[in-house]
């Protein structure tokens, strides 16, 4: 392949110059649109797949495909923020509509059970662009010292380091290399009841009757069994393996994860036993860095006012374009920080009660848990051992279990 050639999704050799050629679905869609006829079912999905497959850039070993979900944040975010800085009313409309659009896109992808890099791209580019605006518009005003810039930069680096660790293996269970027959031999061929995690009655060779909840897909065979130490385990027909207690299958990742909490769209990965601590650390560093950056910016743009009062009342914010852009970015950061702060609060409460997000949803579905603190947390009562023990258990996640000697067993 030359730098402008590639193998398309149909397995045929194609060229970048033919990006608008031989697209029957697009031609049919344009014809129907011009004649005011409705599109056939699945036409938009086929057109989107074709456009995504042909969106490529030249490379040495052939044209490389570009993930379309990466492009909108890189293009639209700076445009929207600069337009919002032109006038107060424009800023109000744009900053109100942005969270609505993001939530709508999340609902769309979550309903289709699709993985997307949009949210990860939006988060990383927002961090980079806010840091750029801070250095270009806030620091030159002389109100921010060198040590404060270094402290903010260190917080950003620590947050990215924790995020990089959270992006690694969340605790995927290894998929057996052999066939599934040997795995089925571990269970008797009879009906058994599910464990207390809200599992329905299934057969060892049949399909589960439960509906999809938090990544648990309809049609997964799940059966509970007693492990060698009396620990409840269950069977995943999709991965063909025996899952330990508190593990779950993620439909987006297509893998079973130890102590599955949830699939986080902001890191485009699951949060499980191996990366839950790094996930909490990344959220904590983000909160501290964001609040510190907002405080420094408001102290520069709105002098003589407390950060909280300046956020809602800053008369000179739109006196010049530089101040208006800084103030708009502050409000954008405040909206994002509020959302991430809510996620962090829920996570901390769940850790305090030793419950995962997946277990909380299953408990609500089966009416086996009780809501506490105004519904912010669901206590299943199954693993709750007290505040200190629960946090001790969380801090020891990912550590190998202590080896017991033969004398202790005897």
Protein backbone atom coordinates (compact mmCIF):
# COMPACT_ATOMS: atom_id res chain seq x y z
CA UNK A 1 0.00 0.00 0.00
CA UNK A 2 1.15 3.52 -0.76
CA UNK A 3 0.56 6.32 1.73
CA UNK A 4 -2.88 7.14 0.28
CA UNK A 5 -4.22 3.60 -0.07
CA UNK A 6 -6.03 1.47 2.46
CA UNK A 7 -8.14 -1.68 2.83
CA UNK A 8 -11.74 -0.67 3.57
CA UNK A 9 -14.25 -2.41 5.81
CA UNK A 10 -15.34 -4.65 2.93
CA UNK A 11 -11.80 -5.94 2.49
CA UNK A 12 -11.29 -4.11 -0.81
CA UNK A 13 -8.35 -1.92 -1.75
CA UNK A 14 -9.31 1.75 -1.91
CA UNK A 15 -7.74 5.21 -2.32
CA UNK A 16 -8.22 8.51 -0.48
CA UNK A 17 -8.99 10.28 -3.75
CA UNK A 18 -12.12 8.14 -4.07
CA UNK A 19 -13.56 9.26 -0.74
CA UNK A 20 -16.82 10.48 -2.32
CA UNK A 21 -17.09 7.80 -5.01
CA UNK A 22 -18.96 4.50 -5.05
CA UNK A 23 -21.13 5.23 -2.02
CA UNK A 24 -24.50 3.76 -2.94
CA UNK A 25 -26.02 4.38 0.48
CA UNK A 26 -25.10 8.07 0.40
CA UNK A 27 -26.39 8.45 -3.17
CA UNK A 28 -29.66 6.78 -2.29
CA UNK A 29 -29.99 8.93 0.81
CA UNK A 30 -29.47 12.14 -1.19
CA UNK A 31 -31.98 11.03 -3.82
CA UNK A 32 -34.60 10.26 -1.19
CA UNK A 33 -33.93 13.55 0.57
CA UNK A 34 -34.34 15.52 -2.69
CA UNK A 35 -37.58 13.69 -3.50
CA UNK A 36 -38.87 14.03 0.09
CA UNK A 37 -38.97 10.28 0.69
CA UNK A 38 -38.11 8.56 3.93
CA UNK A 39 -34.89 6.62 4.32
CA UNK A 40 -35.01 2.82 4.59
CA UNK A 41 -34.25 1.26 8.00
CA UNK A 42 -30.54 1.23 8.82
CA UNK A 43 -29.57 3.65 6.03
CA UNK A 44 -28.17 6.28 8.37
CA UNK A 45 -26.08 3.69 10.22
CA UNK A 46 -24.63 2.39 6.94
CA UNK A 47 -23.83 5.91 5.77
CA UNK A 48 -22.16 6.73 9.09
CA UNK A 49 -20.08 3.54 8.91
CA UNK A 50 -18.97 4.36 5.37
CA UNK A 51 -18.01 7.93 6.26
CA UNK A 52 -16.13 6.76 9.37
CA UNK A 53 -14.28 4.13 7.34
CA UNK A 54 -13.20 6.68 4.71
CA UNK A 55 -12.10 9.35 7.18
CA UNK A 56 -8.34 8.70 6.99
CA UNK A 57 -5.02 10.51 6.73
CA UNK A 58 -2.00 9.46 4.63
CA UNK A 59 0.69 7.41 6.37
CA UNK A 60 3.82 5.50 5.42
CA UNK A 61 2.24 2.04 5.57
CA UNK A 62 -1.13 3.14 4.21
CA UNK A 63 -3.87 5.59 5.10
CA UNK A 64 -4.67 5.52 8.82
CA UNK A 65 -8.27 5.64 9.99
CA UNK A 66 -9.26 8.56 12.22
CA UNK A 67 -11.72 7.99 15.01
CA UNK A 68 -14.54 10.41 14.23
CA UNK A 69 -15.48 10.80 17.90
CA UNK A 70 -12.11 12.51 18.56
CA UNK A 71 -12.77 15.40 16.18
CA UNK A 72 -15.81 17.28 17.65
CA UNK A 73 -14.17 18.27 20.97
CA UNK A 74 -11.01 19.47 19.24
CA UNK A 75 -12.95 21.70 16.86
CA UNK A 76 -16.15 22.72 18.62
CA UNK A 77 -14.94 23.41 22.17
CA UNK A 78 -12.60 26.36 21.33
CA UNK A 79 -15.20 27.77 18.92
CA UNK A 80 -18.00 27.64 21.48
CA UNK A 81 -15.88 29.16 24.25
CA UNK A 82 -14.67 32.02 22.05
CA UNK A 83 -18.23 32.74 20.89
CA UNK A 84 -19.46 32.61 24.50
CA UNK A 85 -16.86 35.23 25.44
CA UNK A 86 -18.36 37.77 23.02
CA UNK A 87 -21.38 38.57 25.19
CA UNK A 88 -22.91 37.59 28.49
CA UNK A 89 -26.10 36.22 26.92
CA UNK A 90 -24.15 34.14 24.41
CA UNK A 91 -22.13 32.71 27.27
CA UNK A 92 -25.30 31.86 29.19
CA UNK A 93 -26.86 30.06 26.22
CA UNK A 94 -23.73 28.11 25.23
CA UNK A 95 -22.70 27.10 28.75
CA UNK A 96 -26.26 25.91 29.40
CA UNK A 97 -26.55 23.96 26.16
CA UNK A 98 -23.13 22.24 26.33
CA UNK A 99 -24.01 19.94 29.29
CA UNK A 100 -27.33 19.12 27.63
CA UNK A 101 -25.60 18.09 24.39
CA UNK A 102 -23.03 15.98 26.27
CA UNK A 103 -25.75 14.23 28.29
CA UNK A 104 -27.75 13.60 25.12
CA UNK A 105 -24.72 12.03 23.42
CA UNK A 106 -24.07 9.92 26.51
CA UNK A 107 -27.66 8.69 26.49
CA UNK A 108 -27.40 7.89 22.78
CA UNK A 109 -24.18 5.86 23.08
CA UNK A 110 -25.28 4.22 26.35
CA UNK A 111 -28.54 3.07 24.81
CA UNK A 112 -26.72 1.55 21.84
CA UNK A 113 -24.05 0.05 24.13
CA UNK A 114 -21.27 1.61 22.03
CA UNK A 115 -17.74 2.49 23.06
CA UNK A 116 -16.64 5.99 22.13
CA UNK A 117 -13.57 8.15 22.62
CA UNK A 118 -15.64 11.34 22.62
CA UNK A 119 -15.73 11.78 26.40
CA UNK A 120 -12.06 10.92 26.91
CA UNK A 121 -11.11 13.30 24.11
CA UNK A 122 -13.35 16.01 25.55
CA UNK A 123 -11.85 15.63 29.02
CA UNK A 124 -8.21 15.61 27.93
CA UNK A 125 -8.61 18.45 25.43
CA UNK A 126 -10.54 20.51 27.99
CA UNK A 127 -7.66 20.14 30.44
CA UNK A 128 -5.10 21.12 27.82
CA UNK A 129 -7.09 24.05 26.51
CA UNK A 130 -7.91 25.42 29.98
CA UNK A 131 -4.23 25.21 30.89
CA UNK A 132 -3.33 27.03 27.66
CA UNK A 133 -5.85 29.84 28.35
CA UNK A 134 -4.51 30.12 31.90
CA UNK A 135 -0.93 30.57 30.68
CA UNK A 136 -1.87 32.90 27.83
CA UNK A 137 -4.52 35.11 29.43
CA UNK A 138 -4.19 34.90 33.22
CA UNK A 139 -0.48 34.54 34.01
CA UNK A 140 0.64 37.63 31.97
CA UNK A 141 -1.51 39.88 34.18
CA UNK A 142 1.07 39.52 36.95
CA UNK A 143 -1.23 38.36 39.73
CA UNK A 144 -0.12 34.72 39.58
CA UNK A 145 3.34 33.86 40.89
CA UNK A 146 5.84 31.37 39.54
CA UNK A 147 5.33 29.00 42.48
CA UNK A 148 1.56 28.97 41.90
CA UNK A 149 2.04 28.06 38.23
CA UNK A 150 4.42 25.24 39.24
CA UNK A 151 1.95 23.96 41.84
CA UNK A 152 -0.90 23.97 39.32
CA UNK A 153 1.29 22.20 36.75
CA UNK A 154 2.30 19.53 39.28
CA UNK A 155 -1.34 18.89 40.12
CA UNK A 156 -2.12 18.49 36.43
CA UNK A 157 0.78 16.07 35.93
CA UNK A 158 -0.23 13.99 38.95
CA UNK A 159 -3.79 13.84 37.72
CA UNK A 160 -2.67 12.66 34.25
CA UNK A 161 -0.40 10.06 35.84
CA UNK A 162 -3.29 8.69 37.92
CA UNK A 163 -5.51 8.76 34.83
CA UNK A 164 -2.92 6.80 32.89
CA UNK A 165 -2.88 4.18 35.64
CA UNK A 166 -6.69 4.08 35.67
CA UNK A 167 -6.68 3.39 31.93
CA UNK A 168 -4.74 0.16 32.42
CA UNK A 169 -6.11 -3.29 33.20
CA UNK A 170 -9.10 -2.92 35.56
CA UNK A 171 -8.85 -6.57 36.56
CA UNK A 172 -9.97 -8.53 33.51
CA UNK A 173 -10.47 -12.19 34.14
CA UNK A 174 -8.39 -14.36 31.78
CA UNK A 175 -10.40 -15.99 29.02
CA UNK A 176 -9.83 -19.77 28.96
CA UNK A 177 -7.75 -20.93 26.02
CA UNK A 178 -9.60 -24.24 25.67
CA UNK A 179 -13.16 -24.88 24.67
CA UNK A 180 -16.12 -24.41 26.97
CA UNK A 181 -16.82 -28.10 27.55
CA UNK A 182 -14.25 -28.46 30.27
CA UNK A 183 -15.64 -25.40 32.04
CA UNK A 184 -19.18 -26.78 32.03
CA UNK A 185 -18.03 -29.91 33.80
CA UNK A 186 -17.50 -27.91 36.97
CA UNK A 187 -21.27 -27.61 37.48
CA UNK A 188 -24.09 -30.11 37.82
CA UNK A 189 -26.66 -30.08 35.04
CA UNK A 190 -29.60 -28.95 37.12
CA UNK A 191 -31.40 -25.80 38.15
CA UNK A 192 -29.90 -23.71 40.90
CA UNK A 193 -30.83 -20.45 42.50
CA UNK A 194 -28.78 -17.31 41.98
CA UNK A 195 -26.69 -15.73 44.69
CA UNK A 196 -27.76 -12.74 46.74
CA UNK A 197 -26.45 -10.33 44.07
CA UNK A 198 -29.83 -10.35 42.37
CA UNK A 199 -29.28 -13.27 39.97
CA UNK A 200 -32.24 -15.11 38.54
CA UNK A 201 -32.79 -18.85 38.37
CA UNK A 202 -30.98 -20.40 35.42
CA UNK A 203 -29.70 -23.74 34.24
CA UNK A 204 -26.06 -24.60 33.77
CA UNK A 205 -26.46 -24.98 30.00
CA UNK A 206 -29.32 -22.50 29.49
CA UNK A 207 -29.65 -18.77 29.13
CA UNK A 208 -30.36 -16.34 31.92
CA UNK A 209 -33.82 -14.91 32.16
CA UNK A 210 -32.70 -11.63 33.71
CA UNK A 211 -32.69 -8.39 31.79
CA UNK A 212 -29.63 -6.24 31.08
CA UNK A 213 -28.47 -4.17 34.04
CA UNK A 214 -25.23 -2.18 34.08
CA UNK A 215 -23.52 -4.21 31.41
CA UNK A 216 -25.14 -7.55 32.23
CA UNK A 217 -26.62 -8.56 28.90
CA UNK A 218 -29.76 -10.55 28.30
CA UNK A 219 -28.97 -14.12 27.38
CA UNK A 220 -25.95 -14.64 29.65
CA UNK A 221 -25.92 -17.98 31.39
CA UNK A 222 -25.20 -17.40 35.04
CA UNK A 223 -25.12 -20.05 37.74
CA UNK A 224 -23.87 -19.81 41.28
CA UNK A 225 -21.55 -22.34 42.84
CA UNK A 226 -19.62 -22.78 46.02
CA UNK A 227 -15.90 -22.16 45.67
CA UNK A 228 -13.22 -24.11 47.52
CA UNK A 229 -13.47 -21.76 50.47
CA UNK A 230 -17.24 -21.40 50.54
CA UNK A 231 -17.24 -18.19 48.48
CA UNK A 232 -20.12 -17.68 46.08
CA UNK A 233 -19.10 -17.74 42.41
CA UNK A 234 -21.04 -17.71 39.17
CA UNK A 235 -20.65 -18.75 35.56
CA UNK A 236 -20.45 -16.38 32.57
CA UNK A 237 -21.46 -18.06 29.34
CA UNK A 238 -20.17 -15.15 27.28
CA UNK A 239 -16.57 -15.45 28.51
CA UNK A 240 -16.90 -19.17 29.33
CA UNK A 241 -15.40 -18.91 32.80
CA UNK A 242 -16.23 -19.06 36.49
CA UNK A 243 -16.38 -15.60 38.00
CA UNK A 244 -15.35 -14.92 41.60
CA UNK A 245 -17.62 -13.05 43.95
CA UNK A 246 -18.44 -9.42 43.01
CA UNK A 247 -17.10 -9.86 39.46
CA UNK A 248 -19.28 -8.84 36.53
CA UNK A 249 -19.41 -8.84 32.74
CA UNK A 250 -19.21 -5.54 30.85
CA UNK A 251 -21.04 -5.55 27.54
CA UNK A 252 -19.08 -2.55 26.27
CA UNK A 253 -15.68 -4.13 26.89
CA UNK A 254 -16.86 -7.70 26.30
CA UNK A 255 -14.89 -8.98 29.31
CA UNK A 256 -15.49 -10.02 32.89
CA UNK A 257 -13.87 -7.76 35.49
CA UNK A 258 -12.99 -8.50 39.10
CA UNK A 259 -15.09 -6.43 41.52
CA UNK A 260 -16.67 -4.53 38.65
CA UNK A 261 -17.88 -1.10 39.74
CA UNK A 262 -19.01 0.46 36.46
CA UNK A 263 -17.89 1.29 32.94
CA UNK A 264 -16.68 4.90 32.96
CA UNK A 265 -17.10 6.75 29.66
CA UNK A 266 -14.63 9.44 30.76
CA UNK A 267 -11.74 6.96 30.71
CA UNK A 268 -13.35 4.64 28.12
CA UNK A 269 -12.68 1.66 30.35
CA UNK A 270 -14.14 -0.30 33.22
CA UNK A 271 -13.46 0.54 36.86
CA UNK A 272 -12.62 -2.63 38.71
CA UNK A 273 -10.40 -4.15 41.34
CA UNK A 274 -7.07 -3.18 39.77
CA UNK A 275 -7.77 0.47 38.83
CA UNK A 276 -10.43 1.64 41.30
CA UNK A 277 -7.85 3.29 43.55
CA UNK A 278 -6.23 5.08 40.60
CA UNK A 279 -9.67 6.22 39.45
CA UNK A 280 -10.43 7.79 42.82
CA UNK A 281 -6.96 9.34 42.90
CA UNK A 282 -7.43 10.85 39.43
CA UNK A 283 -10.79 12.35 40.45
CA UNK A 284 -9.28 13.77 43.65
CA UNK A 285 -6.32 15.37 41.86
CA UNK A 286 -8.68 16.79 39.25
CA UNK A 287 -10.90 18.36 41.89
CA UNK A 288 -7.98 19.94 43.76
CA UNK A 289 -6.28 21.21 40.59
CA UNK A 290 -9.49 22.54 39.07
CA UNK A 291 -10.60 24.37 42.21
CA UNK A 292 -7.12 25.85 42.62
CA UNK A 293 -7.02 27.03 38.99
CA UNK A 294 -10.52 28.54 39.26
CA UNK A 295 -9.49 30.39 42.42
CA UNK A 296 -6.35 31.82 40.80
CA UNK A 297 -8.24 32.95 37.70
CA UNK A 298 -11.09 34.60 39.61
CA UNK A 299 -8.61 36.35 41.88
CA UNK A 300 -6.97 37.82 38.76
CA UNK A 301 -10.07 38.71 36.73
CA UNK A 302 -12.31 39.83 39.63
CA UNK A 303 -10.02 41.53 42.11
CA UNK A 304 -11.18 42.24 45.63
CA UNK A 305 -13.88 39.57 45.70
CA UNK A 306 -14.02 36.11 47.16
CA UNK A 307 -13.94 33.30 44.57
CA UNK A 308 -17.51 32.22 45.33
CA UNK A 309 -18.93 35.75 45.00
CA UNK A 310 -16.81 36.49 41.92
CA UNK A 311 -18.16 33.42 40.19
CA UNK A 312 -21.70 34.89 40.27
CA UNK A 313 -20.96 38.61 40.26
CA UNK A 314 -17.95 40.02 38.43
CA UNK A 315 -18.84 43.43 36.87
CA UNK A 316 -15.58 43.86 34.94
CA UNK A 317 -15.46 40.39 33.45
CA UNK A 318 -16.67 41.51 29.99
CA UNK A 319 -14.76 44.77 29.87
CA UNK A 320 -12.18 43.26 27.50
CA UNK A 321 -12.08 40.06 25.47
CA UNK A 322 -9.22 38.51 27.46
CA UNK A 323 -11.10 38.82 30.75
CA UNK A 324 -14.31 37.58 29.12
CA UNK A 325 -12.58 34.48 27.74
CA UNK A 326 -10.98 33.74 31.10
CA UNK A 327 -14.29 34.19 32.91
CA UNK A 328 -16.08 31.94 30.39
CA UNK A 329 -13.46 29.22 30.84
CA UNK A 330 -13.86 29.53 34.61
CA UNK A 331 -17.57 28.86 34.31
CA UNK A 332 -16.92 25.93 31.98
CA UNK A 333 -14.46 24.51 34.51
CA UNK A 334 -16.96 25.08 37.33
CA UNK A 335 -19.66 23.10 35.49
CA UNK A 336 -17.28 20.21 34.76
CA UNK A 337 -15.92 20.29 38.32
CA UNK A 338 -19.44 20.14 39.77
CA UNK A 339 -20.21 17.05 37.69
CA UNK A 340 -16.95 15.32 38.60
CA UNK A 341 -17.44 16.30 42.23
CA UNK A 342 -20.80 14.53 42.27
CA UNK A 343 -19.20 11.40 40.80
CA UNK A 344 -16.44 11.54 43.42
CA UNK A 345 -18.97 11.98 46.23
CA UNK A 346 -20.96 8.92 45.12
CA UNK A 347 -17.75 6.90 44.85
CA UNK A 348 -16.59 7.87 48.34
CA UNK A 349 -19.97 7.01 49.83
CA UNK A 350 -20.01 3.65 48.06
CA UNK A 351 -16.54 2.88 49.38
CA UNK A 352 -17.63 3.81 52.90
CA UNK A 353 -20.45 1.24 52.67
CA UNK A 354 -18.35 -1.28 50.68
CA UNK A 355 -20.76 -1.43 47.76
CA UNK A 356 -20.05 -1.09 44.05
CA UNK A 357 -22.18 0.83 41.58
CA UNK A 358 -23.13 -2.41 39.86
CA UNK A 359 -24.21 -4.02 43.16
CA UNK A 360 -26.24 -0.93 44.03
CA UNK A 361 -28.15 -1.08 40.74
CA UNK A 362 -28.79 -4.79 41.11
CA UNK A 363 -30.00 -4.24 44.68
CA UNK A 364 -32.42 -1.52 43.54
CA UNK A 365 -33.70 -3.74 40.77
CA UNK A 366 -34.38 -6.65 43.11
CA UNK A 367 -35.43 -4.54 46.12
CA UNK A 368 -32.69 -6.05 48.30
CA UNK A 369 -31.00 -2.80 49.37
CA UNK A 370 -31.97 0.29 51.28
CA UNK A 371 -31.35 3.90 50.27
CA UNK A 372 -29.39 6.05 52.67
CA UNK A 373 -28.38 9.73 52.84
CA UNK A 374 -31.25 10.89 50.69
CA UNK A 375 -30.74 8.19 48.08
CA UNK A 376 -27.07 8.98 47.41
CA UNK A 377 -25.96 5.50 48.46
CA UNK A 378 -27.57 2.07 48.46
CA UNK A 379 -26.54 -0.22 51.30
CA UNK A 380 -26.85 -3.88 50.34
CA UNK A 381 -25.61 -5.02 53.76
CA UNK A 382 -23.76 -7.92 52.18
CA UNK A 383 -20.17 -6.65 52.43
CA UNK A 384 -20.56 -3.72 54.83
CA UNK A 385 -18.19 -4.26 57.78
CA UNK A 386 -18.03 -0.74 59.16
CA UNK A 387 -16.42 2.48 57.95
CA UNK A 388 -12.81 1.70 58.86
CA UNK A 389 -12.92 -1.92 57.68
CA UNK A 390 -14.56 -0.90 54.43
CA UNK A 391 -11.85 1.66 53.67
CA UNK A 392 -9.17 -0.81 54.73
CA UNK A 393 -10.60 -3.29 52.26
CA UNK A 394 -10.62 -0.67 49.50
CA UNK A 395 -7.02 0.38 50.15
CA UNK A 396 -5.93 -3.25 49.92
CA UNK A 397 -7.54 -3.84 46.51
CA UNK A 398 -5.20 -5.41 44.01
CA UNK A 399 -2.87 -6.73 46.71
CA UNK A 400 -2.25 -10.49 46.64
CA UNK A 401 -4.02 -12.35 49.46
CA UNK A 402 -1.81 -13.41 52.36
CA UNK A 403 -0.45 -16.92 52.05
CA UNK A 404 -1.62 -19.27 54.78
CA UNK A 405 0.68 -22.00 55.98
CA UNK A 406 -0.33 -25.63 56.36
CA UNK A 407 -0.18 -25.29 60.16
CA UNK A 408 -2.76 -22.46 60.09
CA UNK A 409 -5.08 -24.51 57.89
CA UNK A 410 -4.78 -27.52 60.22
